[in-house]
PDB file of C-alpha atoms in Angstrom:
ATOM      1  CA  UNK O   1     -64.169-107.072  16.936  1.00  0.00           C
ATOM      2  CA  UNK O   2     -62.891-109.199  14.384  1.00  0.00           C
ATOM      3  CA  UNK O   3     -60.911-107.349  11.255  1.00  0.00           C
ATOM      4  CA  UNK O   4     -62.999-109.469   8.125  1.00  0.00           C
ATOM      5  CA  UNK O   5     -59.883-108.002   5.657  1.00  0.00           C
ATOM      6  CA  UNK O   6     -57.197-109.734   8.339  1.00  0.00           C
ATOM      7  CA  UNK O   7     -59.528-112.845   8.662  1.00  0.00           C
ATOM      8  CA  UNK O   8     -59.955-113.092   4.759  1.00  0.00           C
ATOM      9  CA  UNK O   9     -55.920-112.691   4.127  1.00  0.00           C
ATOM     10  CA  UNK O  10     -55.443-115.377   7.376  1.00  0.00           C
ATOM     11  CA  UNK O  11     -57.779-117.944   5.511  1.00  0.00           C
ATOM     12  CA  UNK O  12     -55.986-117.707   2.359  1.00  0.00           C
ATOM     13  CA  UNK O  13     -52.700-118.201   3.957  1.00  0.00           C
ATOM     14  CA  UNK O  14     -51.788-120.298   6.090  1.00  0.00           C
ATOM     15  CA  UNK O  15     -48.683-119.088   7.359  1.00  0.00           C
ATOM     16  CA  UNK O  16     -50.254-115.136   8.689  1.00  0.00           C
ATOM     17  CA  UNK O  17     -52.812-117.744  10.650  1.00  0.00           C
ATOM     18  CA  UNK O  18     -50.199-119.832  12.029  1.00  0.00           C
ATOM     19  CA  UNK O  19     -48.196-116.640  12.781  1.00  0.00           C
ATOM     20  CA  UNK O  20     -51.197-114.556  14.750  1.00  0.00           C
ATOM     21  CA  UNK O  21     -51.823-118.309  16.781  1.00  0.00           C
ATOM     22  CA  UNK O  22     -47.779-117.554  17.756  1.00  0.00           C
ATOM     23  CA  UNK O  23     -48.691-114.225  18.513  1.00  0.00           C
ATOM     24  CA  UNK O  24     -51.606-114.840  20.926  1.00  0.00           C
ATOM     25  CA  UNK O  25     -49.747-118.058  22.659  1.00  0.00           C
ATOM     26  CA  UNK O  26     -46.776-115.588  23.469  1.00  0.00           C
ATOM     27  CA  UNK O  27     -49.149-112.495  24.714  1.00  0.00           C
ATOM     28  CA  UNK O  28     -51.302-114.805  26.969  1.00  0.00           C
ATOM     29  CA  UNK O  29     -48.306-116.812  28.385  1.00  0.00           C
ATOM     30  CA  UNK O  30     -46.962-113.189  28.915  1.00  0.00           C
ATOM     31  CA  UNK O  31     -49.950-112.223  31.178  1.00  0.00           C
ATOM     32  CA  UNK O  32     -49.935-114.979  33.217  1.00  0.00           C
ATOM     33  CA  UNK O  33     -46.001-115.223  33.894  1.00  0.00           C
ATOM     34  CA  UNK O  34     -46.307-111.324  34.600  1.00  0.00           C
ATOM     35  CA  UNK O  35     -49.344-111.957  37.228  1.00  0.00           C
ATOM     36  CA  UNK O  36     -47.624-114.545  38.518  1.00  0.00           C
ATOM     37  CA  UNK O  37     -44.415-114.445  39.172  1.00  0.00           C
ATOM     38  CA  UNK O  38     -44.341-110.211  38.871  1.00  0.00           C
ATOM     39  CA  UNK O  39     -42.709-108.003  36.444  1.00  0.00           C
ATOM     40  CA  UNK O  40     -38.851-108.309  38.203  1.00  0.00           C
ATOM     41  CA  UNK O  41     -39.059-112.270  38.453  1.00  0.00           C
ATOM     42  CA  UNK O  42     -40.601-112.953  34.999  1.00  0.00           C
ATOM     43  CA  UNK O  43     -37.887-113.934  32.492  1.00  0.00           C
ATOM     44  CA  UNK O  44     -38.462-114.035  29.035  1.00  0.00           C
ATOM     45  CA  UNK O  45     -37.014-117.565  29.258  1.00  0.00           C
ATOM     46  CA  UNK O  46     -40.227-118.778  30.848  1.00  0.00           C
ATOM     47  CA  UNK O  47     -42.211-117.168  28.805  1.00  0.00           C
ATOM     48  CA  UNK O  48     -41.028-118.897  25.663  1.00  0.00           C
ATOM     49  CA  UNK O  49     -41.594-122.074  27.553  1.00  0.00           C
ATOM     50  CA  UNK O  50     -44.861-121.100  28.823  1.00  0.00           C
ATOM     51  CA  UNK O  51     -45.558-119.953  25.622  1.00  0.00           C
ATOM     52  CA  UNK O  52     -44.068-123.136  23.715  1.00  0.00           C
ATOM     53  CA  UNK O  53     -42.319-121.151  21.394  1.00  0.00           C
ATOM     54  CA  UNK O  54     -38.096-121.142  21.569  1.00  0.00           C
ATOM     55  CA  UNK O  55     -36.440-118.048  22.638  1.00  0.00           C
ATOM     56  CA  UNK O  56     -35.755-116.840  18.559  1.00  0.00           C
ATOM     57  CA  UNK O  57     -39.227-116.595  18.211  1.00  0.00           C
ATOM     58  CA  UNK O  58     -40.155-114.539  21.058  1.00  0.00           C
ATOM     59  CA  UNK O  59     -37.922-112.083  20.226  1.00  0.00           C
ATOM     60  CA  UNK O  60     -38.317-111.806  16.906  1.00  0.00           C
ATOM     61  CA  UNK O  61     -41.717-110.877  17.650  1.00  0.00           C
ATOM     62  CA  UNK O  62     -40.692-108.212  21.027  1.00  0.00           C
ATOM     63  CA  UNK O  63     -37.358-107.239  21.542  1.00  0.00           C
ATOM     64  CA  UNK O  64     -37.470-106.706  25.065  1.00  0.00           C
ATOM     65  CA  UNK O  65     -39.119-107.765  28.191  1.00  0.00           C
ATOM     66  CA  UNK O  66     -40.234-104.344  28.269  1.00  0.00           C
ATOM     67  CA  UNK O  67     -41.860-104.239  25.097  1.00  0.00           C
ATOM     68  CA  UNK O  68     -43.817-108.014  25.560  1.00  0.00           C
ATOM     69  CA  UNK O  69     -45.038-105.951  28.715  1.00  0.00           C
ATOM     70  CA  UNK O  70     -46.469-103.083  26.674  1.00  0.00           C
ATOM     71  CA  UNK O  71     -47.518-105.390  23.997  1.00  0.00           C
ATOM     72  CA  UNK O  72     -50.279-106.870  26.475  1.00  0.00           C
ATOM     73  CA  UNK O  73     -51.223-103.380  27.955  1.00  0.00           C
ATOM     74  CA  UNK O  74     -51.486-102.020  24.906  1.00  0.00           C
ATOM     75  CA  UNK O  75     -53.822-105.190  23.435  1.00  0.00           C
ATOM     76  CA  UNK O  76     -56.112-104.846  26.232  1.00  0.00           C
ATOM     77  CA  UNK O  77     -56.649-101.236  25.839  1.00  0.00           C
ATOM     78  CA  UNK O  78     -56.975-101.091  22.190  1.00  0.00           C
ATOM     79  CA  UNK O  79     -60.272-102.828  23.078  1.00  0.00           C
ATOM     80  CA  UNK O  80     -61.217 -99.289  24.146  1.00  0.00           C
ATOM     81  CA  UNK O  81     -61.439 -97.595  20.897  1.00  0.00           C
ATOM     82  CA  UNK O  82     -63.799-100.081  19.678  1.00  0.00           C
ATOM     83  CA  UNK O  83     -66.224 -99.169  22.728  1.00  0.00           C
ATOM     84  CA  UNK O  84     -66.191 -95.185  21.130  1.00  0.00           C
ATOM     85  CA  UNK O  85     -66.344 -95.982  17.790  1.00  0.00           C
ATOM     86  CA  UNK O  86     -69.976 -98.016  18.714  1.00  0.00           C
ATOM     87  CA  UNK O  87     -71.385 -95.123  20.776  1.00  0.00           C
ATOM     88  CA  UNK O  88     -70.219 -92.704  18.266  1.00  0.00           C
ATOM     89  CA  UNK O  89     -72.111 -94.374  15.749  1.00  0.00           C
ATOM     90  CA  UNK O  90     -75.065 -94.625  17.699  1.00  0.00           C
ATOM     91  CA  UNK O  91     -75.790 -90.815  18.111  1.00  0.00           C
ATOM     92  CA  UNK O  92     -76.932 -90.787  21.198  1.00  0.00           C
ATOM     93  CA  UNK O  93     -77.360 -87.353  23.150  1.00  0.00           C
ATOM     94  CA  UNK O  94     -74.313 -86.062  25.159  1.00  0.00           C
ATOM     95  CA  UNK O  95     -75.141 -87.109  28.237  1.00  0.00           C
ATOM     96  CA  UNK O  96     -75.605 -90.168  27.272  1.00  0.00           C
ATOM     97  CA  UNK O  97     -72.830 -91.098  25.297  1.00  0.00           C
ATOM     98  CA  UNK O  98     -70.784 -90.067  28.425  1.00  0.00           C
ATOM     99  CA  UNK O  99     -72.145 -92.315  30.861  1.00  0.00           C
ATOM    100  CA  UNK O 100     -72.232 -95.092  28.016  1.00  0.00           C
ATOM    101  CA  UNK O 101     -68.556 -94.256  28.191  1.00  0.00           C
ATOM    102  CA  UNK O 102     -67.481 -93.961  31.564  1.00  0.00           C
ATOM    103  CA  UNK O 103     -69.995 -97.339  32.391  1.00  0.00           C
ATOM    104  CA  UNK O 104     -67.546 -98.972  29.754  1.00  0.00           C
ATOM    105  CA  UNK O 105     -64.619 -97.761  31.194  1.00  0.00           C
ATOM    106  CA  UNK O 106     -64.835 -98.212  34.839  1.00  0.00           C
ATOM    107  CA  UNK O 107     -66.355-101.779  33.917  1.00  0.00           C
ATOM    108  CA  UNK O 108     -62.635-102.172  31.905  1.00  0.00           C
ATOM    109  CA  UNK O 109     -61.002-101.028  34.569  1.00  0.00           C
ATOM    110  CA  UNK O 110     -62.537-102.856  37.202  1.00  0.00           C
ATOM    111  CA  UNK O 111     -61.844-106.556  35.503  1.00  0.00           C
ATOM    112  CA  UNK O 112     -60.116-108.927  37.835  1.00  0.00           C
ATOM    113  CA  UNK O 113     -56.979-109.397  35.427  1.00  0.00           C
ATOM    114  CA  UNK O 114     -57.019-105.496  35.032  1.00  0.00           C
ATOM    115  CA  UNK O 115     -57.062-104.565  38.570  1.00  0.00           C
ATOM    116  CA  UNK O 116     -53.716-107.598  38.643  1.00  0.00           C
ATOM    117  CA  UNK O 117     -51.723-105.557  35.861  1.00  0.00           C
ATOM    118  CA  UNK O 118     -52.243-102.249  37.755  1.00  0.00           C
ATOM    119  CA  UNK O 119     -51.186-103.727  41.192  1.00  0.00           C
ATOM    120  CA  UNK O 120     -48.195-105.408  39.386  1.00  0.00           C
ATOM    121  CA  UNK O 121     -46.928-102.088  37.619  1.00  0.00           C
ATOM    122  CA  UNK O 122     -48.034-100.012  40.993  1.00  0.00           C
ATOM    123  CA  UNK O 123     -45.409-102.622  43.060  1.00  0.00           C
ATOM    124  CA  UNK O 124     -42.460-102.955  40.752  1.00  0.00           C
ATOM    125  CA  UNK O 125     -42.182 -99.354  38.605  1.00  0.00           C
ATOM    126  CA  UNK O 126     -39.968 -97.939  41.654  1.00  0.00           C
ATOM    127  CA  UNK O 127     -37.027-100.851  40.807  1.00  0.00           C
ATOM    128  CA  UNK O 128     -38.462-100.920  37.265  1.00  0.00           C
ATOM    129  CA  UNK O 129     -38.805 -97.481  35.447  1.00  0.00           C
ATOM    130  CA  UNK O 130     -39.191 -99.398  31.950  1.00  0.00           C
ATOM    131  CA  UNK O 131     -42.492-100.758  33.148  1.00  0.00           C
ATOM    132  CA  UNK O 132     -44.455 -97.492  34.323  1.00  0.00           C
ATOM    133  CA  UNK O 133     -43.507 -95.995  31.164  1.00  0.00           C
ATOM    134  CA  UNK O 134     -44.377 -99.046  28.891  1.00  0.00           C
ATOM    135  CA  UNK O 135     -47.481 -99.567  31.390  1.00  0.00           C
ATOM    136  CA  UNK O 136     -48.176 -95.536  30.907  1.00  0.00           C
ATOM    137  CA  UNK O 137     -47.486 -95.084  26.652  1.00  0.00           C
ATOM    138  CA  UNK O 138     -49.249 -98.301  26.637  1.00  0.00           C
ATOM    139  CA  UNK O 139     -52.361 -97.869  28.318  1.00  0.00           C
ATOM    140  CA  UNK O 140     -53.741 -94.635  29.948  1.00  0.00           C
ATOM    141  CA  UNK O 141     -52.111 -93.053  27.194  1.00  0.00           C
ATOM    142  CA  UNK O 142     -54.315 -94.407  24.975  1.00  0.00           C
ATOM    143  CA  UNK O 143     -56.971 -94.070  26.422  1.00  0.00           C
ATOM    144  CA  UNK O 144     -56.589 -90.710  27.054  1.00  0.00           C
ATOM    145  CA  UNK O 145     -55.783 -89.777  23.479  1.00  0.00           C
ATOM    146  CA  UNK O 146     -59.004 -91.504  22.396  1.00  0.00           C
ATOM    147  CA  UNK O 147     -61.385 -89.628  24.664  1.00  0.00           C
ATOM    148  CA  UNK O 148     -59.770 -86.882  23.874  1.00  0.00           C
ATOM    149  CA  UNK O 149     -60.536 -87.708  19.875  1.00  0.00           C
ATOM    150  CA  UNK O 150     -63.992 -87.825  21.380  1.00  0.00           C
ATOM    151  CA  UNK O 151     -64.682 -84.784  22.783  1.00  0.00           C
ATOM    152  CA  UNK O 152     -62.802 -82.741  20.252  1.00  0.00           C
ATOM    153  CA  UNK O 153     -65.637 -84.527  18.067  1.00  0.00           C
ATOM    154  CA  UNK O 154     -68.121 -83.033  20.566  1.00  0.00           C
ATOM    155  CA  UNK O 155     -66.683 -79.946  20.563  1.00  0.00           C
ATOM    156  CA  UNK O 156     -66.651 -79.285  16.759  1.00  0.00           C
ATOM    157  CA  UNK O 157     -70.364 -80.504  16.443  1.00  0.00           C
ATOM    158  CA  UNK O 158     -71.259 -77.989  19.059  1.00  0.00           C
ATOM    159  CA  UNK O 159     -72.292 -79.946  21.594  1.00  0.00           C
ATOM    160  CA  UNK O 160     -69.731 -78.515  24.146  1.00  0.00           C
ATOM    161  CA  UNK O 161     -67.510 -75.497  24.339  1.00  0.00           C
ATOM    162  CA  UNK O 162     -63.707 -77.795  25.076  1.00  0.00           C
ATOM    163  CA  UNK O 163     -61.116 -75.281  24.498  1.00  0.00           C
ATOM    164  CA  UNK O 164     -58.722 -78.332  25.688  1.00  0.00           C
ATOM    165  CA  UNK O 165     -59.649 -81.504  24.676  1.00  0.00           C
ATOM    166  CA  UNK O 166     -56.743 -83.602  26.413  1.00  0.00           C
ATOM    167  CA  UNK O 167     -56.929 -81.354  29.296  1.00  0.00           C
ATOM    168  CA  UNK O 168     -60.671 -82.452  29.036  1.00  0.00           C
ATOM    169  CA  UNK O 169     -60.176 -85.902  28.612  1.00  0.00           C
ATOM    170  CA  UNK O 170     -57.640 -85.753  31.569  1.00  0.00           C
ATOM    171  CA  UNK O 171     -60.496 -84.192  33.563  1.00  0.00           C
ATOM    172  CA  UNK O 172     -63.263 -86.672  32.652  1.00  0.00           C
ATOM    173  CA  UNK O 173     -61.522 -89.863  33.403  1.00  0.00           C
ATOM    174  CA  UNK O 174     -60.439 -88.882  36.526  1.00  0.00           C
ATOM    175  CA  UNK O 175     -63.812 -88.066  37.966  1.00  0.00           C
ATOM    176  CA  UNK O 176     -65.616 -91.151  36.751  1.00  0.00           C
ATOM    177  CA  UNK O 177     -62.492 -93.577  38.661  1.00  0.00           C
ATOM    178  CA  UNK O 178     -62.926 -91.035  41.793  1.00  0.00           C
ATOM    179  CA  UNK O 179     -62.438 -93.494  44.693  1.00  0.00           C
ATOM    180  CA  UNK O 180     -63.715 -96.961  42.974  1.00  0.00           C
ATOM    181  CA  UNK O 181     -60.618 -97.787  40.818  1.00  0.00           C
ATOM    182  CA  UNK O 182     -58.558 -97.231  43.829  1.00  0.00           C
ATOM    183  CA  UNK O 183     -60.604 -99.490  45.774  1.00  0.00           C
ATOM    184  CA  UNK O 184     -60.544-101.843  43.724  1.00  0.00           C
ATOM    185  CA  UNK O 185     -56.833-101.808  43.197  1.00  0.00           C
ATOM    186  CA  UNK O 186     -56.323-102.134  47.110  1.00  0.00           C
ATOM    187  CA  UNK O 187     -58.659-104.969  46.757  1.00  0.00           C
ATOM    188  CA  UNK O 188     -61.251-103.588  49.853  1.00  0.00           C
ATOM    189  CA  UNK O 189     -63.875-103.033  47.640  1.00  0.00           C
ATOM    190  CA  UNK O 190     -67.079-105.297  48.136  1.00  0.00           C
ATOM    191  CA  UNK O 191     -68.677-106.469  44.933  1.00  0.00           C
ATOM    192  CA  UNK O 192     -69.454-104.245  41.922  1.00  0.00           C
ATOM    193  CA  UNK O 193     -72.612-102.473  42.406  1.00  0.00           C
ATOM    194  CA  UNK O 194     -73.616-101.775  38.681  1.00  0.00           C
ATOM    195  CA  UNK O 195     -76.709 -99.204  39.794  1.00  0.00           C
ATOM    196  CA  UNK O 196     -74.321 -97.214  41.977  1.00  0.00           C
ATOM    197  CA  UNK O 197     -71.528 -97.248  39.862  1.00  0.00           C
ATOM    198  CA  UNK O 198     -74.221 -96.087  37.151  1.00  0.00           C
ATOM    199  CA  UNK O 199     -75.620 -92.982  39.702  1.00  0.00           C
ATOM    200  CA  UNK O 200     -71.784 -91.697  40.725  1.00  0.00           C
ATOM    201  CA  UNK O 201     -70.930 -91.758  36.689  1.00  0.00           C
ATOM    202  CA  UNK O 202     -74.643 -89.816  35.792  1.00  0.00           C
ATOM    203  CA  UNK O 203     -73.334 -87.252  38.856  1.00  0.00           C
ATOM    204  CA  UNK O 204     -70.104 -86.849  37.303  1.00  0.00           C
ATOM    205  CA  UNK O 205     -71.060 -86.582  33.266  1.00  0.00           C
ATOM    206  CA  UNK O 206     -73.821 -83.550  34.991  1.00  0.00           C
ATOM    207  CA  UNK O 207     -70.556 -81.850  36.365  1.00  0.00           C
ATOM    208  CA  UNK O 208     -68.423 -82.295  33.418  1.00  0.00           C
ATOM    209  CA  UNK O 209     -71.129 -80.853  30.865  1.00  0.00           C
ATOM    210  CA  UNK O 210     -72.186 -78.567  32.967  1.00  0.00           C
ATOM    211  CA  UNK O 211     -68.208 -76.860  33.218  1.00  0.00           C
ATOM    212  CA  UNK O 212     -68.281 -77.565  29.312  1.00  0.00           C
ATOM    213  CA  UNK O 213     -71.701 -76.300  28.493  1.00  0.00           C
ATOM    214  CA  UNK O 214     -71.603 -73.717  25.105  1.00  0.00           C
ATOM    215  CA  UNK O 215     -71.417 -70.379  26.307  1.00  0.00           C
ATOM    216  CA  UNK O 216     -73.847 -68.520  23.823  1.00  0.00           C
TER     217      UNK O 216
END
């Protein structure tokens, strides 16, 4: 969703546009030399080529190798707040909003390119540390803190009883991935079924409100 201040302040100068262009050429040579080539082999000397910016730039804009990897985790998954903020407007009942959300989610996580970054970090964190904690702070992490934003929403409104909310959120997520995500990460998974995926999330949301249902 575009930012109209940040496009505004872009148009009027032309050096923040240029800038953001820089930005995005680094972060999507950075994907693909990650994919690629994996997170061990990728040097941050083919990045700036792949990127065509020199080696100053690139890390004047991320210090580390480590943080260019976090830096595209963490873009992708800031998507996700975007996703609650639109079904948060929309008002819709509990149940719901939750499938809306877990649909969403699983549908993220589930993305060709997504599925790549997971098998990459899942491969290379035991000789790399670095990368399942930037992969970690930079992504579940998030995501995790957001839905638990949400339910403490849904808590305070009533809707729910969530003494926990992160314990909650911990909770949630993990029932709506149940068995697909890691099927899909080990790549034996046949072709997203959208109505199935759609049934196991409705089963799940029943289970979580019903363990989270106000008690008087």
């Amino acid at each position: 969703m575009a930012n109209p201040g940040k496009a505004a302040k872009a148009a009027s100068n032309p050096e923040v546009a240029v800038e953001g262009r820089k930005v995005g050429q680094v972060l999507a040579a950075a994907r693909h030399i990650f994919l690629e080539e994996g997170y061990g082999s990728a040097s941050m000397d083919a990045i700036a080529r792949e990127a065509s910016v020199s080696k100053a730039t690139l890390y004047a804009y991320y210090p580390s190798k480590e943080a260019l990897f976090a830096a595209c985790v963490s873009e992708e998954c800031g998507k996700h707040r975007i996703v609650y903020e639109a079904i948060e407007a929309e008002h819709l009942p509990i149940d719901q909003a939750l499938i809306r959300v877990g649909l969403q989610f699983m549908r993220f996580l589930l993305r060709p390119e997504v599925l790549a970054v997971h098998r990459v970090v899942v491969g290379e964190s035991g000789r790399f540390p670095e990368l399942g904690r930037a992969f970690y702070e930079s992504g579940p992490c998030l995501i995790e803190a957001r839905t638990a934003e949400f339910l403490q929403h849904v808590s305070e409104r009533g809707e729910l009883e969530i003494p926990n909310p992160q314990v909650a959120a911990e909770l949630f997520l993990a029932m709506i991935k149940g068995h697909v995500h890691l099927r899909g990460t080990l790549a034996i998974a046949h072709k997203l079924d959208v109505a199935e995926l759609e049934r196991f999330i409705t089963e799940a949301v029943r289970v979580f409100i019903a363990g989270y249902q106000p008690k008087s």
